[in-house]
Amino acid sequence: MQSFIENETTYEVIPFTWPKGYKADGVYVGLRKNPETKDMGWLYSKVPAQAAGTYTTNQFQAAPTKLTKQTINHEHLLQAIVMNTANANSVTGQQGMVDALEMQSLAADKLGLENNLVGVASTGIIGEPLPMDLIKKGVDKLELLDNDYVTEAILTTDKHTKTISIQIDIDGKVVTITGFCKGSGMIHPKMATMLGFVVTDAKIADGALQEMLSQQVDATFNQITVDGDTSTNDMVVTMANGLAENEPIANDDSVNAQKFSTAYNAVLSQLAQDIAADGEGSTKLVEVNVEHAATHADAQKVAKAIVGSNLVKAAIFGEDANWGRIIAAIGQTSAQVDIDHTSVWLNDLPLVIDSHSADFDEVEMKASLADKKITILVDLNVGNEAGQAWGCDLTYNYVRINATYRS
Amino acid sequence: MQSFIENETTYEVIPFTWPKGYKADGVYVGLRKNPETKDMGWLYSKVPAQAAGTYTTNQFQAAPTKLTKQTINHEHLLQAIVMNTANANSVTGQQGMVDALEMQSLAADKLGLENNLVGVASTGIIGEPLPMDLIKKGVDKLELLDNDYVTEAILTTDKHTKTISIQIDIDGKVVTITGFCKGSGMIHPKMATMLGFVVTDAKIADGALQEMLSQQVDATFNQITVDGDTSTNDMVVTMANGLAENEPIANDDSVNAQKFSTAYNAVLSQLAQDIAADGEGSTKLVEVNVEHAATHADAQKVAKAIVGSNLVKAAIFGEDANWGRIIAAIGQTSAQVDIDHTSVWLNDLPLVIDSHSADFDEVEMKASLADKKITILVDLNVGNEAGQAWGCDLTYNYVRINATYRS
């Protein structure tokens, strides 16, 4: 267990646990090839939970993403989400929506819930009809348990599950926030990301959950990129069932709101970084911090341009301090720059000072580039705003995985 | 020799030749590692030629690019261009401009020209000072000859030179247009591209050359991408010395203007495709044609999004007809789409019809994907505009080349 203090908030990162009132399960039904994995799962709250979501901006939005958005927008309540991997039910025409609705119905019936309290999430290959016989078999097998199998049941080419549980104290009540997600490829979220779920037992004031999610997604999931491709299925869904029995938390400046918001942000930020670190084929997590930008938007744009550059990514894979590519990536953006006074550090070693090579020690720099996490700091020297983004290196394995994805 | 008829214009593609009045040369001075190559060169016209250019929009525009732009803008005349590879003289601070000016001066002095008739072009690594001793040695060695060595003296990771010569007949006068360029990596031109040079002996009316170049660059060089990275040194420079002694050609609807413009476009288009086909590590040229778009800009945007998608590029390398990635790339753009009636063909085989899998024969499709040129046709079904873009596949070699570029 680790304690963190941020913005004067203390929070504990604890081993994976479901917040009060949540049950879940995951099973294998044959959607994936490997029977040692899980490929269907669900998540259930004993009581209807406040719900909020952000969704892909890809115009070919998949049926389950569309349906979950409609379902959440109905009354901003959810009590369960049923999920599958290996088939995204995307670009599947009218049949896709029929199948998503049936998947929702199957889960709702088994749980004795109204359809409009059940979200649906699918990920995997695009353009093939959802095998409904397997989906039906999956819902039949799913139970209401305490295991974390659902966090595995949404993975595709991900190397491992991505989960985090955090506890905070709100007026003497223990509040737990648990998040999990899948990432890997086609990761370049715009206003949303790949599948991400954050559930809490906190009691949240009406409307505040969507506000917090939307604000925080912009600075976390929307600031990661693996390959510049935005999926048709991206969504982040969050549920808050109130069973921690704290006083309702608003999205305001109160101490409790700040405390919750800090912990909530830590969950989103950690999941986003996990996705970047486990980008398809990646060997390194790349974090870019931009300082002294004219605007926050400029800082975010520059940070994302650097983590998004294939050339920067390939150089980092090769552990080559090719800073000209970082400078070129900065210059490609519309952000205000000071072309004579831009500076760049790599893992705290000066790389470029005032737009000139910092005359670094190649051996020391090369050794630093062997790290699993590479941090790039950019000083734009034009203002006081900062921004951040995360990505990964571009490797032979990225090419291998994506040259043969359907085989 | 091959004859082409396009827009009722006949033009001949002829073996490489310099148009009337042009001389050139290329030498090896030690900028590149391999002494069997050329690394400096120049191009000279016996008389001052009308000149036009387009330049990178990267904010860190390199000194030689800046200087050549200033030089051309002075009187829209050039008589020579001196070039080097292996060092881009980019992000080299004030010294960079001092060095570019000296390189210009050295060439002008040797040729007995005013400085402001001499352009300068550099390409190669960013951030290292230009080795002026070698540049001086190069200018000393260069002569006024008829060889094509200069077309080799601008290559970096390019596998081969990219050249084309076309002849047309304008009112009984033979007009020659010769172009050459370098491409390979950091290719994602915005308003310009990597180094490209197009010289002709045509006589062009005042102002018409820049108009034609700017219009045609948008539909050719600006529609290619290798890796989404825009270089600091991109430029296309064109010279027309009038020695063919035709009546001056305006940029209008006259027969001669159409004839010249068609041939000129064939030069630019061929060079742009050569760059895409020889993208770093590439094994295939990818051409995307978009039809029935709402606007030309939409069509261009969709075409470029598809050739720019890492996932599409990796699938093409793997010869995998993963059409979901093409659909996802289309949906990522802001172009107007009909999400239920989008169709895609690959090398004339139907892949997606009305947003559903075309139920294609996987064996036949796989065989077609073995071709060296992959043509993707997209029907957006929303209007009457068309667009085009070119790119290449994403391969292990792209990663290898860019993981080790500086070594």
XYZ file of C-alpha atoms in Angstrom, chain B residues 117-325:
209
model
C 20.720 34.908 -57.900
C 21.902 31.814 -55.998
C 19.676 29.510 -53.954
C 20.952 27.170 -51.226
C 19.509 23.797 -50.196
C 20.645 21.454 -47.437
C 19.258 18.180 -46.132
C 20.377 15.620 -43.595
C 20.808 15.644 -39.861
C 19.341 18.467 -37.797
C 21.246 20.468 -35.197
C 24.860 20.113 -36.220
C 26.830 22.997 -37.685
C 27.518 22.793 -41.416
C 31.164 21.692 -41.895
C 32.203 24.757 -43.901
C 35.620 23.372 -44.826
C 33.910 20.566 -46.725
C 31.362 22.923 -48.278
C 34.193 25.144 -49.507
C 36.048 22.123 -50.883
C 32.860 21.079 -52.674
C 32.304 24.430 -54.350
C 35.968 24.390 -55.426
C 35.458 21.022 -57.114
C 32.100 21.686 -58.812
C 32.083 22.358 -62.553
C 29.506 23.270 -65.185
C 28.754 19.945 -66.865
C 25.853 18.009 -68.324
C 25.855 15.085 -65.862
C 23.000 14.271 -63.443
C 25.229 13.881 -60.364
C 23.399 16.651 -58.523
C 20.288 14.437 -58.416
C 22.312 12.022 -56.285
C 23.978 14.722 -54.191
C 20.721 15.492 -52.320
C 19.830 11.946 -51.267
C 19.842 10.811 -47.616
C 18.207 7.453 -46.861
C 16.638 7.437 -50.350
C 17.283 4.156 -52.129
C 17.685 5.810 -55.554
C 17.531 9.124 -57.397
C 14.112 10.476 -58.360
C 14.138 12.233 -61.701
C 11.895 12.852 -64.669
C 12.249 14.704 -67.977
C 9.258 15.544 -70.138
C 9.109 17.285 -73.501
C 6.193 19.106 -75.072
C 5.792 21.135 -78.199
C 4.647 24.716 -77.725
C 3.961 26.455 -81.075
C 6.674 24.443 -82.777
C 9.246 25.014 -80.030
C 10.462 22.043 -77.996
C 10.000 22.733 -74.282
C 11.714 20.476 -71.744
C 10.738 20.165 -68.074
C 13.094 18.257 -65.789
C 12.472 17.559 -62.132
C 14.356 15.802 -59.380
C 13.815 15.438 -55.682
C 14.729 13.580 -52.512
C 12.328 12.172 -50.006
C 12.436 9.141 -47.766
C 11.669 10.124 -44.136
C 10.136 13.022 -42.211
C 7.753 13.232 -45.121
C 4.407 14.829 -44.452
C 4.584 18.053 -46.404
C 2.399 20.972 -45.518
C 2.485 23.611 -48.290
C 5.773 22.190 -49.513
C 7.826 19.060 -49.305
C 11.310 17.697 -49.031
C 13.800 19.025 -51.556
C 12.359 19.140 -55.040
C 13.639 20.995 -58.096
C 11.864 21.479 -61.402
C 13.673 23.340 -64.162
C 12.455 24.194 -67.621
C 13.577 26.189 -70.617
C 10.005 27.394 -71.165
C 9.325 31.095 -71.227
C 6.687 31.827 -68.607
C 4.727 35.072 -68.162
C 5.465 37.137 -65.064
C 3.968 35.664 -61.905
C 2.550 32.585 -63.619
C 5.296 30.235 -62.428
C 4.615 30.791 -58.731
C 0.864 30.428 -59.301
C 1.247 27.147 -61.148
C 3.705 25.777 -58.623
C 1.572 26.677 -55.608
C -1.573 25.196 -57.142
C 0.070 22.006 -58.234
C 2.089 21.399 -55.080
C -1.199 21.219 -53.165
C -2.411 18.295 -55.257
C 0.935 16.490 -55.538
C 3.697 16.947 -52.964
C 1.261 18.029 -50.264
C -0.747 14.832 -50.741
C 2.010 12.412 -49.834
C 2.979 11.157 -46.435
C 5.579 8.724 -45.214
C 5.447 9.174 -41.476
C 3.385 12.229 -40.602
C 6.462 14.269 -39.714
C 7.030 17.614 -41.457
C 10.657 18.481 -42.019
C 12.344 21.760 -41.212
C 13.983 21.880 -44.651
C 11.200 21.109 -47.128
C 11.167 23.138 -50.272
C 10.294 22.868 -53.911
C 12.072 25.316 -56.172
C 11.347 25.776 -59.836
C 13.232 27.720 -62.519
C 12.189 28.682 -66.050
C 14.937 30.309 -68.157
C 12.946 30.936 -71.371
C 15.626 29.543 -73.667
C 13.068 27.396 -75.533
C 11.997 30.752 -77.010
C 8.272 29.964 -76.992
C 5.697 32.737 -76.620
C 5.380 33.447 -72.866
C 2.979 31.062 -71.161
C 0.461 32.554 -68.743
C -1.407 30.649 -66.030
C -4.725 30.792 -67.882
C -7.079 28.725 -70.054
C -5.123 29.058 -73.312
C -4.104 25.899 -75.155
C -0.412 26.493 -74.466
C -0.989 27.094 -70.772
C -3.054 23.915 -70.516
C -0.393 21.983 -72.378
C 2.433 23.263 -70.193
C 0.407 22.896 -67.001
C -0.470 19.276 -67.791
C 3.155 18.385 -68.447
C 4.311 20.342 -65.394
C 1.746 18.514 -63.271
C 2.950 15.170 -64.642
C 6.469 16.041 -63.442
C 5.343 17.063 -59.955
C 2.946 14.150 -59.613
C 5.569 11.606 -60.691
C 8.173 13.005 -58.303
C 5.646 12.999 -55.442
C 4.774 9.356 -56.120
C 8.472 8.489 -56.338
C 8.960 9.943 -52.863
C 6.018 7.970 -51.471
C 7.173 4.731 -53.121
C 10.685 5.214 -51.726
C 9.462 6.123 -48.217
C 11.875 4.896 -45.566
C 11.748 1.127 -45.365
C 8.794 0.897 -47.719
C 8.019 -2.117 -49.874
C 4.842 -0.793 -51.507
C 3.453 2.436 -52.960
C -0.081 3.126 -51.750
C -2.361 5.337 -53.822
C -5.725 6.370 -52.435
C -8.430 7.834 -54.646
C -11.509 9.284 -52.994
C -14.667 9.858 -55.028
C -18.085 11.380 -54.422
C -16.911 13.581 -51.570
C -18.851 16.693 -50.573
C -15.840 18.931 -51.270
C -12.418 18.577 -52.842
C -10.893 19.405 -49.455
C -12.857 16.552 -47.849
C -11.661 14.143 -50.537
C -8.034 15.211 -50.068
C -8.352 14.950 -46.278
C -9.803 11.434 -46.385
C -7.205 10.257 -48.908
C -4.374 11.623 -46.762
C -5.857 10.174 -43.538
C -5.820 6.692 -45.064
C -2.252 6.854 -46.397
C -1.259 8.405 -43.053
C -2.677 5.713 -40.777
C 0.042 3.586 -39.157
C -2.461 0.763 -38.809
C -3.467 0.813 -42.488
C 0.216 1.033 -43.442
C 1.195 -1.921 -41.250
C -1.729 -4.012 -42.562
C -0.646 -3.308 -46.149
C 2.901 -4.351 -45.273
C 1.414 -7.574 -43.862
C -0.740 -7.948 -47.010
C -3.786 -8.152 -44.760
C -7.101 -6.772 -46.068
C -7.995 -5.270 -42.680
C -10.596 -2.870 -44.045
C -11.858 -1.867 -40.594
C -8.737 0.263 -40.293
